[in-house]
Amino acid sequence: MSHVIVTEIVRADPAVVDALAEFGSATVHEALGRIGYAGARIRPIQQGTAVAGSAVTVLTAPGDNLMVHAAIEQAQAGDIIVVVPVADSAYGYIGELMATQMQARGVRAYVTSGGVRDTGELRTMGFPVWTVHVSSEGTVKDTPGSVNVPVILGGVVVNAGDVIVADDDGVTVVPRERAAEALEASRTRAAKEAANRARYEAGEISMDVSGLRGILDDLGVTYVTQSEYHDGGR
């Protein structure tokens, strides 16, 4: 396959993207039918940050960040750069200087299945990162790759322009054409959770609120006293 830099990508409605950040990765993942979560290996280097943005994707060679530089040129305000090495790669693909470029261009965050470095500086400057690896080892710039082509992040396909929702719980990918649907479903789910929360605060429990007793019955789970349990075990 040839190496390309795809320009002029289509992005979701910025208002929809911004609104998705309010719900977070877990709610959006559940609301879309439990899809899009990029896995537990991709974790934030900071805490208390929730963002959403349009994906600028990067497919790169292990230990080479040339195409990340090319991606910064393509990025616009509100984007999130998503970098996927073609093989597991525990290198610091970006640090403070590259993050400074991104931040100046309005890039909201950086997400990678590779690695980053200068994590202290990144936290200080308030540039959010989600990554698999943290590594002091830097990269070279001599291998071709591609920008704004489909990549696979933690088992999830990310196309350029898809919406990335990231917070303390991880990263969820929303296909661009389903962004408005995801927002409506997230609002519905959040409203349901708010109603359930009020019932829990009033003293009810999930066994009743969620109708779990019938599920236990269907699965053949029974209630016995401790004495009955010990007598039955003899």
PDB file of N, CA, C and O in Angstrom, residues 7-68:
ATOM      1  N   THR A   7      -5.823  14.922   2.923  1.00  0.00           N
ATOM      2  CA  THR A   7      -6.160  16.274   3.358  1.00  0.00           C
ATOM      3  C   THR A   7      -7.670  16.509   3.272  1.00  0.00           C
ATOM      4  O   THR A   7      -8.414  15.702   2.715  1.00  0.00           O
ATOM      5  N   GLU A   8      -8.115  17.612   3.830  1.00  0.00           N
ATOM      6  CA  GLU A   8      -9.502  18.059   3.733  1.00  0.00           C
ATOM      7  C   GLU A   8     -10.486  16.996   4.202  1.00  0.00           C
ATOM      8  O   GLU A   8     -11.469  16.682   3.525  1.00  0.00           O
ATOM      9  N   ILE A   9     -10.247  16.432   5.388  1.00  0.00           N
ATOM     10  CA  ILE A   9     -11.140  15.397   5.906  1.00  0.00           C
ATOM     11  C   ILE A   9     -12.451  16.016   6.390  1.00  0.00           C
ATOM     12  O   ILE A   9     -12.516  17.195   6.751  1.00  0.00           O
ATOM     13  N   VAL A  10     -13.499  15.200   6.374  1.00  0.00           N
ATOM     14  CA  VAL A  10     -14.810  15.634   6.847  1.00  0.00           C
ATOM     15  C   VAL A  10     -14.902  15.372   8.344  1.00  0.00           C
ATOM     16  O   VAL A  10     -14.551  14.283   8.817  1.00  0.00           O
ATOM     17  N   ARG A  11     -15.371  16.351   9.079  1.00  0.00           N
ATOM     18  CA  ARG A  11     -15.509  16.240  10.532  1.00  0.00           C
ATOM     19  C   ARG A  11     -16.974  16.332  10.929  1.00  0.00           C
ATOM     20  O   ARG A  11     -17.797  16.856  10.184  1.00  0.00           O
ATOM     21  N   ALA A  12     -17.286  15.842  12.117  1.00  0.00           N
ATOM     22  CA  ALA A  12     -18.638  15.927  12.645  1.00  0.00           C
ATOM     23  C   ALA A  12     -18.963  17.365  13.046  1.00  0.00           C
ATOM     24  O   ALA A  12     -18.072  18.212  13.178  1.00  0.00           O
ATOM     25  N   ASP A  13     -20.245  17.623  13.256  1.00  0.00           N
ATOM     26  CA  ASP A  13     -20.704  18.922  13.719  1.00  0.00           C
ATOM     27  C   ASP A  13     -19.986  19.281  15.021  1.00  0.00           C
ATOM     28  O   ASP A  13     -20.075  18.545  15.996  1.00  0.00           O
ATOM     29  N   PRO A  14     -19.279  20.408  15.056  1.00  0.00           N
ATOM     30  CA  PRO A  14     -18.527  20.768  16.272  1.00  0.00           C
ATOM     31  C   PRO A  14     -19.396  20.838  17.526  1.00  0.00           C
ATOM     32  O   PRO A  14     -18.930  20.497  18.619  1.00  0.00           O
ATOM     33  N   ALA A  15     -20.629  21.268  17.402  1.00  0.00           N
ATOM     34  CA  ALA A  15     -21.502  21.349  18.573  1.00  0.00           C
ATOM     35  C   ALA A  15     -21.803  19.961  19.124  1.00  0.00           C
ATOM     36  O   ALA A  15     -21.879  19.763  20.349  1.00  0.00           O
ATOM     37  N   VAL A  16     -21.981  19.004  18.236  1.00  0.00           N
ATOM     38  CA  VAL A  16     -22.220  17.624  18.664  1.00  0.00           C
ATOM     39  C   VAL A  16     -20.973  17.062  19.332  1.00  0.00           C
ATOM     40  O   VAL A  16     -21.048  16.414  20.382  1.00  0.00           O
ATOM     41  N   VAL A  17     -19.818  17.320  18.738  1.00  0.00           N
ATOM     42  CA  VAL A  17     -18.551  16.843  19.311  1.00  0.00           C
ATOM     43  C   VAL A  17     -18.371  17.399  20.715  1.00  0.00           C
ATOM     44  O   VAL A  17     -18.064  16.658  21.666  1.00  0.00           O
ATOM     45  N   ASP A  18     -18.564  18.693  20.867  1.00  0.00           N
ATOM     46  CA  ASP A  18     -18.379  19.327  22.172  1.00  0.00           C
ATOM     47  C   ASP A  18     -19.335  18.740  23.206  1.00  0.00           C
ATOM     48  O   ASP A  18     -18.960  18.513  24.362  1.00  0.00           O
ATOM     49  N   ALA A  19     -20.579  18.497  22.796  1.00  0.00           N
ATOM     50  CA  ALA A  19     -21.582  17.977  23.725  1.00  0.00           C
ATOM     51  C   ALA A  19     -21.252  16.562  24.184  1.00  0.00           C
ATOM     52  O   ALA A  19     -21.538  16.188  25.329  1.00  0.00           O
ATOM     53  N   LEU A  20     -20.644  15.757  23.323  1.00  0.00           N
ATOM     54  CA  LEU A  20     -20.306  14.388  23.699  1.00  0.00           C
ATOM     55  C   LEU A  20     -19.300  14.338  24.846  1.00  0.00           C
ATOM     56  O   LEU A  20     -19.300  13.406  25.646  1.00  0.00           O
ATOM     57  N   ALA A  21     -18.440  15.352  24.936  1.00  0.00           N
ATOM     58  CA  ALA A  21     -17.443  15.379  26.013  1.00  0.00           C
ATOM     59  C   ALA A  21     -18.103  15.413  27.379  1.00  0.00           C
ATOM     60  O   ALA A  21     -17.519  14.957  28.372  1.00  0.00           O
ATOM     61  N   GLU A  22     -19.315  15.954  27.462  1.00  0.00           N
ATOM     62  CA  GLU A  22     -19.998  16.083  28.749  1.00  0.00           C
ATOM     63  C   GLU A  22     -20.389  14.721  29.335  1.00  0.00           C
ATOM     64  O   GLU A  22     -20.588  14.602  30.544  1.00  0.00           O
ATOM     65  N   PHE A  23     -20.509  13.706  28.483  1.00  0.00           N
ATOM     66  CA  PHE A  23     -21.015  12.409  28.940  1.00  0.00           C
ATOM     67  C   PHE A  23     -19.907  11.414  29.260  1.00  0.00           C
ATOM     68  O   PHE A  23     -20.101  10.509  30.073  1.00  0.00           O
ATOM     69  N   GLY A  24     -18.752  11.537  28.636  1.00  0.00           N
ATOM     70  CA  GLY A  24     -17.630  10.676  28.963  1.00  0.00           C
ATOM     71  C   GLY A  24     -17.618   9.369  28.200  1.00  0.00           C
ATOM     72  O   GLY A  24     -18.613   8.948  27.603  1.00  0.00           O
ATOM     73  N   SER A  25     -16.474   8.716  28.246  1.00  0.00           N
ATOM     74  CA  SER A  25     -16.249   7.529  27.419  1.00  0.00           C
ATOM     75  C   SER A  25     -17.153   6.359  27.789  1.00  0.00           C
ATOM     76  O   SER A  25     -17.635   5.640  26.914  1.00  0.00           O
ATOM     77  N   ALA A  26     -17.400   6.141  29.070  1.00  0.00           N
ATOM     78  CA  ALA A  26     -18.197   4.985  29.481  1.00  0.00           C
ATOM     79  C   ALA A  26     -19.648   5.133  29.058  1.00  0.00           C
ATOM     80  O   ALA A  26     -20.255   4.194  28.513  1.00  0.00           O
ATOM     81  N   THR A  27     -20.249   6.308  29.305  1.00  0.00           N
ATOM     82  CA  THR A  27     -21.649   6.519  28.932  1.00  0.00           C
ATOM     83  C   THR A  27     -21.842   6.430  27.430  1.00  0.00           C
ATOM     84  O   THR A  27     -22.787   5.801  26.941  1.00  0.00           O
ATOM     85  N   VAL A  28     -20.939   7.037  26.672  1.00  0.00           N
ATOM     86  CA  VAL A  28     -21.055   6.999  25.211  1.00  0.00           C
ATOM     87  C   VAL A  28     -20.906   5.567  24.703  1.00  0.00           C
ATOM     88  O   VAL A  28     -21.651   5.120  23.817  1.00  0.00           O
ATOM     89  N   HIS A  29     -19.951   4.842  25.263  1.00  0.00           N
ATOM     90  CA  HIS A  29     -19.751   3.433  24.897  1.00  0.00           C
ATOM     91  C   HIS A  29     -21.016   2.615  25.137  1.00  0.00           C
ATOM     92  O   HIS A  29     -21.469   1.856  24.263  1.00  0.00           O
ATOM     93  N   GLU A  30     -21.610   2.764  26.309  1.00  0.00           N
ATOM     94  CA  GLU A  30     -22.827   2.027  26.630  1.00  0.00           C
ATOM     95  C   GLU A  30     -23.993   2.476  25.770  1.00  0.00           C
ATOM     96  O   GLU A  30     -24.791   1.662  25.288  1.00  0.00           O
ATOM     97  N   ALA A  31     -24.118   3.780  25.566  1.00  0.00           N
ATOM     98  CA  ALA A  31     -25.253   4.314  24.820  1.00  0.00           C
ATOM     99  C   ALA A  31     -25.265   3.852  23.369  1.00  0.00           C
ATOM    100  O   ALA A  31     -26.331   3.688  22.764  1.00  0.00           O
ATOM    101  N   LEU A  32     -24.078   3.622  22.804  1.00  0.00           N
ATOM    102  CA  LEU A  32     -23.991   3.174  21.411  1.00  0.00           C
ATOM    103  C   LEU A  32     -24.095   1.660  21.273  1.00  0.00           C
ATOM    104  O   LEU A  32     -23.841   1.135  20.195  1.00  0.00           O
ATOM    105  N   GLY A  33     -24.449   0.975  22.355  1.00  0.00           N
ATOM    106  CA  GLY A  33     -24.567  -0.477  22.286  1.00  0.00           C
ATOM    107  C   GLY A  33     -23.290  -1.198  22.635  1.00  0.00           C
ATOM    108  O   GLY A  33     -23.003  -2.261  22.085  1.00  0.00           O
ATOM    109  N   ARG A  34     -22.506  -0.618  23.541  1.00  0.00           N
ATOM    110  CA  ARG A  34     -21.273  -1.221  24.033  1.00  0.00           C
ATOM    111  C   ARG A  34     -20.250  -1.436  22.915  1.00  0.00           C
ATOM    112  O   ARG A  34     -19.610  -2.473  22.817  1.00  0.00           O
ATOM    113  N   ILE A  35     -20.093  -0.430  22.075  1.00  0.00           N
ATOM    114  CA  ILE A  35     -19.072  -0.478  21.031  1.00  0.00           C
ATOM    115  C   ILE A  35     -18.142   0.713  21.180  1.00  0.00           C
ATOM    116  O   ILE A  35     -18.443   1.685  21.866  1.00  0.00           O
ATOM    117  N   GLY A  36     -16.984   0.634  20.522  1.00  0.00           N
ATOM    118  CA  GLY A  36     -16.101   1.779  20.396  1.00  0.00           C
ATOM    119  C   GLY A  36     -15.047   1.959  21.472  1.00  0.00           C
ATOM    120  O   GLY A  36     -14.144   2.790  21.307  1.00  0.00           O
ATOM    121  N   TYR A  37     -15.131   1.202  22.576  1.00  0.00           N
ATOM    122  CA  TYR A  37     -14.141   1.370  23.642  1.00  0.00           C
ATOM    123  C   TYR A  37     -12.798   0.806  23.193  1.00  0.00           C
ATOM    124  O   TYR A  37     -12.704  -0.339  22.743  1.00  0.00           O
ATOM    125  N   ALA A  38     -11.749   1.606  23.312  1.00  0.00           N
ATOM    126  CA  ALA A  38     -10.436   1.227  22.789  1.00  0.00           C
ATOM    127  C   ALA A  38      -9.604   0.372  23.730  1.00  0.00           C
ATOM    128  O   ALA A  38      -8.445   0.088  23.431  1.00  0.00           O
ATOM    129  N   GLY A  39     -10.156  -0.024  24.861  1.00  0.00           N
ATOM    130  CA  GLY A  39      -9.479  -0.983  25.721  1.00  0.00           C
ATOM    131  C   GLY A  39      -8.766  -0.381  26.909  1.00  0.00           C
ATOM    132  O   GLY A  39      -8.431   0.811  26.928  1.00  0.00           O
ATOM    133  N   ALA A  40      -8.518  -1.251  27.899  1.00  0.00           N
ATOM    134  CA  ALA A  40      -7.976  -0.801  29.182  1.00  0.00           C
ATOM    135  C   ALA A  40      -6.496  -0.451  29.129  1.00  0.00           C
ATOM    136  O   ALA A  40      -5.980   0.170  30.067  1.00  0.00           O
ATOM    137  N   ARG A  41      -5.804  -0.811  28.061  1.00  0.00           N
ATOM    138  CA  ARG A  41      -4.370  -0.501  27.986  1.00  0.00           C
ATOM    139  C   ARG A  41      -4.124   0.977  27.707  1.00  0.00           C
ATOM    140  O   ARG A  41      -3.074   1.507  28.063  1.00  0.00           O
ATOM    141  N   ILE A  42      -5.054   1.650  27.074  1.00  0.00           N
ATOM    142  CA  ILE A  42      -4.874   3.055  26.724  1.00  0.00           C
ATOM    143  C   ILE A  42      -5.405   3.893  27.870  1.00  0.00           C
ATOM    144  O   ILE A  42      -6.614   3.969  28.101  1.00  0.00           O
ATOM    145  N   ARG A  43      -4.486   4.521  28.601  1.00  0.00           N
ATOM    146  CA  ARG A  43      -4.841   5.190  29.847  1.00  0.00           C
ATOM    147  C   ARG A  43      -4.351   6.628  29.860  1.00  0.00           C
ATOM    148  O   ARG A  43      -3.358   6.969  29.206  1.00  0.00           O
ATOM    149  N   PRO A  44      -5.015   7.501  30.620  1.00  0.00           N
ATOM    150  CA  PRO A  44      -4.592   8.904  30.681  1.00  0.00           C
ATOM    151  C   PRO A  44      -3.345   9.085  31.534  1.00  0.00           C
ATOM    152  O   PRO A  44      -3.136   8.357  32.503  1.00  0.00           O
ATOM    153  N   ILE A  45      -2.543  10.085  31.177  1.00  0.00           N
ATOM    154  CA  ILE A  45      -1.403  10.435  32.023  1.00  0.00           C
ATOM    155  C   ILE A  45      -1.813  11.468  33.066  1.00  0.00           C
ATOM    156  O   ILE A  45      -1.021  11.800  33.947  1.00  0.00           O
ATOM    157  N   GLN A  46      -3.037  12.009  32.948  1.00  0.00           N
ATOM    158  CA  GLN A  46      -3.550  13.011  33.870  1.00  0.00           C
ATOM    159  C   GLN A  46      -4.871  12.502  34.448  1.00  0.00           C
ATOM    160  O   GLN A  46      -5.363  11.457  34.045  1.00  0.00           O
ATOM    161  N   GLN A  47      -5.423  13.218  35.388  1.00  0.00           N
ATOM    162  CA  GLN A  47      -6.710  12.873  35.962  1.00  0.00           C
ATOM    163  C   GLN A  47      -7.622  14.096  35.926  1.00  0.00           C
ATOM    164  O   GLN A  47      -7.171  15.236  36.000  1.00  0.00           O
ATOM    165  N   GLY A  48      -8.920  13.825  35.804  1.00  0.00           N
ATOM    166  CA  GLY A  48      -9.894  14.901  35.865  1.00  0.00           C
ATOM    167  C   GLY A  48     -10.096  15.657  34.573  1.00  0.00           C
ATOM    168  O   GLY A  48     -10.652  16.754  34.579  1.00  0.00           O
ATOM    169  N   THR A  49      -9.681  15.081  33.447  1.00  0.00           N
ATOM    170  CA  THR A  49      -9.843  15.742  32.160  1.00  0.00           C
ATOM    171  C   THR A  49     -10.766  14.920  31.271  1.00  0.00           C
ATOM    172  O   THR A  49     -10.580  13.711  31.113  1.00  0.00           O
ATOM    173  N   ALA A  50     -11.759  15.580  30.679  1.00  0.00           N
ATOM    174  CA  ALA A  50     -12.677  14.938  29.736  1.00  0.00           C
ATOM    175  C   ALA A  50     -12.707  15.769  28.463  1.00  0.00           C
ATOM    176  O   ALA A  50     -12.936  16.982  28.511  1.00  0.00           O
ATOM    177  N   VAL A  51     -12.465  15.130  27.320  1.00  0.00           N
ATOM    178  CA  VAL A  51     -12.441  15.841  26.046  1.00  0.00           C
ATOM    179  C   VAL A  51     -13.154  15.023  24.975  1.00  0.00           C
ATOM    180  O   VAL A  51     -13.329  13.808  25.102  1.00  0.00           O
ATOM    181  N   ALA A  52     -13.529  15.708  23.916  1.00  0.00           N
ATOM    182  CA  ALA A  52     -13.986  15.056  22.693  1.00  0.00           C
ATOM    183  C   ALA A  52     -13.469  15.875  21.528  1.00  0.00           C
ATOM    184  O   ALA A  52     -13.348  17.104  21.624  1.00  0.00           O
ATOM    185  N   GLY A  53     -13.136  15.196  20.443  1.00  0.00           N
ATOM    186  CA  GLY A  53     -12.617  15.902  19.278  1.00  0.00           C
ATOM    187  C   GLY A  53     -12.630  15.009  18.063  1.00  0.00           C
ATOM    188  O   GLY A  53     -12.876  13.800  18.160  1.00  0.00           O
ATOM    189  N   SER A  54     -12.390  15.609  16.908  1.00  0.00           N
ATOM    190  CA  SER A  54     -12.356  14.865  15.654  1.00  0.00           C
ATOM    191  C   SER A  54     -10.969  14.255  15.442  1.00  0.00           C
ATOM    192  O   SER A  54      -9.953  14.915  15.658  1.00  0.00           O
ATOM    193  N   ALA A  55     -10.956  13.013  14.999  1.00  0.00           N
ATOM    194  CA  ALA A  55      -9.701  12.269  14.873  1.00  0.00           C
ATOM    195  C   ALA A  55      -8.914  12.656  13.627  1.00  0.00           C
ATOM    196  O   ALA A  55      -9.443  12.639  12.509  1.00  0.00           O
ATOM    197  N   VAL A  56      -7.656  13.006  13.841  1.00  0.00           N
ATOM    198  CA  VAL A  56      -6.650  13.025  12.784  1.00  0.00           C
ATOM    199  C   VAL A  56      -5.795  11.801  13.032  1.00  0.00           C
ATOM    200  O   VAL A  56      -5.122  11.699  14.056  1.00  0.00           O
ATOM    201  N   THR A  57      -5.839  10.847  12.130  1.00  0.00           N
ATOM    202  CA  THR A  57      -5.203   9.555  12.369  1.00  0.00           C
ATOM    203  C   THR A  57      -3.808   9.484  11.763  1.00  0.00           C
ATOM    204  O   THR A  57      -3.524  10.093  10.733  1.00  0.00           O
ATOM    205  N   VAL A  58      -2.960   8.695  12.433  1.00  0.00           N
ATOM    206  CA  VAL A  58      -1.578   8.529  11.979  1.00  0.00           C
ATOM    207  C   VAL A  58      -1.220   7.043  12.056  1.00  0.00           C
ATOM    208  O   VAL A  58      -1.334   6.429  13.120  1.00  0.00           O
ATOM    209  N   LEU A  59      -0.789   6.491  10.935  1.00  0.00           N
ATOM    210  CA  LEU A  59      -0.247   5.129  10.895  1.00  0.00           C
ATOM    211  C   LEU A  59       1.255   5.267  10.697  1.00  0.00           C
ATOM    212  O   LEU A  59       1.721   5.823   9.696  1.00  0.00           O
ATOM    213  N   THR A  60       2.018   4.779  11.678  1.00  0.00           N
ATOM    214  CA  THR A  60       3.454   5.055  11.675  1.00  0.00           C
ATOM    215  C   THR A  60       4.279   3.810  11.951  1.00  0.00           C
ATOM    216  O   THR A  60       3.778   2.830  12.500  1.00  0.00           O
ATOM    217  N   ALA A  61       5.526   3.877  11.579  1.00  0.00           N
ATOM    218  CA  ALA A  61       6.452   2.775  11.852  1.00  0.00           C
ATOM    219  C   ALA A  61       6.848   2.780  13.320  1.00  0.00           C
ATOM    220  O   ALA A  61       6.833   3.828  13.978  1.00  0.00           O
ATOM    221  N   PRO A  62       7.221   1.634  13.872  1.00  0.00           N
ATOM    222  CA  PRO A  62       7.698   1.590  15.254  1.00  0.00           C
ATOM    223  C   PRO A  62       8.922   2.486  15.426  1.00  0.00           C
ATOM    224  O   PRO A  62       9.853   2.461  14.620  1.00  0.00           O
ATOM    225  N   GLY A  63       8.892   3.308  16.485  1.00  0.00           N
ATOM    226  CA  GLY A  63      10.047   4.127  16.803  1.00  0.00           C
ATOM    227  C   GLY A  63      10.311   5.260  15.843  1.00  0.00           C
ATOM    228  O   GLY A  63      11.428   5.795  15.813  1.00  0.00           O
ATOM    229  N   ASP A  64       9.305   5.673  15.063  1.00  0.00           N
ATOM    230  CA  ASP A  64       9.501   6.754  14.089  1.00  0.00           C
ATOM    231  C   ASP A  64       8.315   7.708  14.174  1.00  0.00           C
ATOM    232  O   ASP A  64       7.172   7.291  14.018  1.00  0.00           O
ATOM    233  N   ASN A  65       8.589   8.996  14.407  1.00  0.00           N
ATOM    234  CA  ASN A  65       7.491   9.945  14.563  1.00  0.00           C
ATOM    235  C   ASN A  65       7.367  10.942  13.411  1.00  0.00           C
ATOM    236  O   ASN A  65       6.709  11.978  13.537  1.00  0.00           O
ATOM    237  N   LEU A  66       7.979  10.627  12.275  1.00  0.00           N
ATOM    238  CA  LEU A  66       7.925  11.540  11.126  1.00  0.00           C
ATOM    239  C   LEU A  66       6.486  11.889  10.763  1.00  0.00           C
ATOM    240  O   LEU A  66       6.154  13.056  10.532  1.00  0.00           O
ATOM    241  N   MET A  67       5.617  10.885  10.739  1.00  0.00           N
ATOM    242  CA  MET A  67       4.248  11.127  10.285  1.00  0.00           C
ATOM    243  C   MET A  67       3.421  11.870  11.336  1.00  0.00           C
ATOM    244  O   MET A  67       2.400  12.469  11.003  1.00  0.00           O
ATOM    245  N   VAL A  68       3.865  11.855  12.583  1.00  0.00           N
ATOM    246  CA  VAL A  68       3.182  12.667  13.594  1.00  0.00           C
ATOM    247  C   VAL A  68       3.407  14.148  13.291  1.00  0.00           C
ATOM    248  O   VAL A  68       2.492  14.971  13.405  1.00  0.00           O
TER     249      VAL A  68
END
